[in-house]
């Protein structure tokens, strides 16, 4: 899903082809890998993001 658009991801979650928790976990992993170089995030709320994704699932 890393190359999918937000619309494609939302459709896949709604259709049950992918879980929201999986999408969020993947995004958090990419942030962890890239942010030490990019310094694009002041804060990343891992637990809150995963909690909200679980509520969607």
Tab-separated table of C-alpha atoms in Angstrom:
chain	number	residue	atom	x	y	z
A	1	UNK	CA	0.000	0.000	0.000
A	2	UNK	CA	3.027	2.276	0.147
A	3	UNK	CA	2.443	3.508	-3.396
A	4	UNK	CA	-1.359	3.661	-3.222
A	5	UNK	CA	-3.211	6.955	-3.042
A	6	UNK	CA	-5.253	7.911	0.008
A	7	UNK	CA	-8.432	7.200	-1.957
A	8	UNK	CA	-7.200	3.731	-2.950
A	9	UNK	CA	-6.224	2.941	0.640
A	10	UNK	CA	-9.597	4.109	1.965
A	11	UNK	CA	-11.411	1.961	-0.589
A	12	UNK	CA	-9.293	-1.074	0.320
A	13	UNK	CA	-9.994	-0.586	4.036
A	14	UNK	CA	-13.736	-0.181	3.431
A	15	UNK	CA	-13.784	-3.276	1.222
A	16	UNK	CA	-11.933	-5.301	3.846
A	17	UNK	CA	-8.948	-6.005	1.586
A	18	UNK	CA	-6.596	-4.448	4.136
A	19	UNK	CA	-6.924	-3.515	7.799
A	20	UNK	CA	-6.532	0.091	8.921
A	21	UNK	CA	-4.062	-1.055	11.588
A	22	UNK	CA	-1.844	-2.556	8.871
A	23	UNK	CA	-1.926	0.674	6.872
A	24	UNK	CA	-1.093	2.812	9.901
A	25	UNK	CA	1.643	0.448	11.083
A	26	UNK	CA	3.233	0.630	7.643
A	27	UNK	CA	3.086	4.413	7.643
A	28	UNK	CA	4.626	4.555	11.116
A	29	UNK	CA	7.470	2.276	9.986
A	30	UNK	CA	8.177	4.537	7.007
A	31	UNK	CA	8.180	7.582	9.285
A	32	UNK	CA	10.654	5.904	11.656
A	33	UNK	CA	13.000	5.079	8.759
A	34	UNK	CA	12.815	8.432	6.976
A	35	UNK	CA	12.421	11.007	9.732
A	36	UNK	CA	15.965	10.850	11.135
A	37	UNK	CA	17.112	12.207	7.762
A	38	UNK	CA	14.124	14.388	6.874
A	39	UNK	CA	13.300	15.781	10.322
A	40	UNK	CA	9.750	16.317	9.073
A	41	UNK	CA	7.871	15.383	12.256
A	42	UNK	CA	7.973	17.127	15.622
A	43	UNK	CA	5.862	14.423	17.252
A	44	UNK	CA	4.520	11.052	16.159
A	45	UNK	CA	1.757	9.600	18.303
A	46	UNK	CA	2.187	5.906	17.544
A	47	UNK	CA	-0.194	4.571	20.176
A	48	UNK	CA	-2.967	7.042	19.380
A	49	UNK	CA	-2.694	6.387	15.647
A	50	UNK	CA	-2.870	2.627	16.168
A	51	UNK	CA	-5.767	2.990	18.625
A	52	UNK	CA	-7.783	5.025	16.135
A	53	UNK	CA	-6.971	2.593	13.327
A	54	UNK	CA	-8.152	-0.295	15.499
A	55	UNK	CA	-11.435	1.553	16.029
A	56	UNK	CA	-11.882	1.712	12.241
A	57	UNK	CA	-11.229	-2.015	11.902
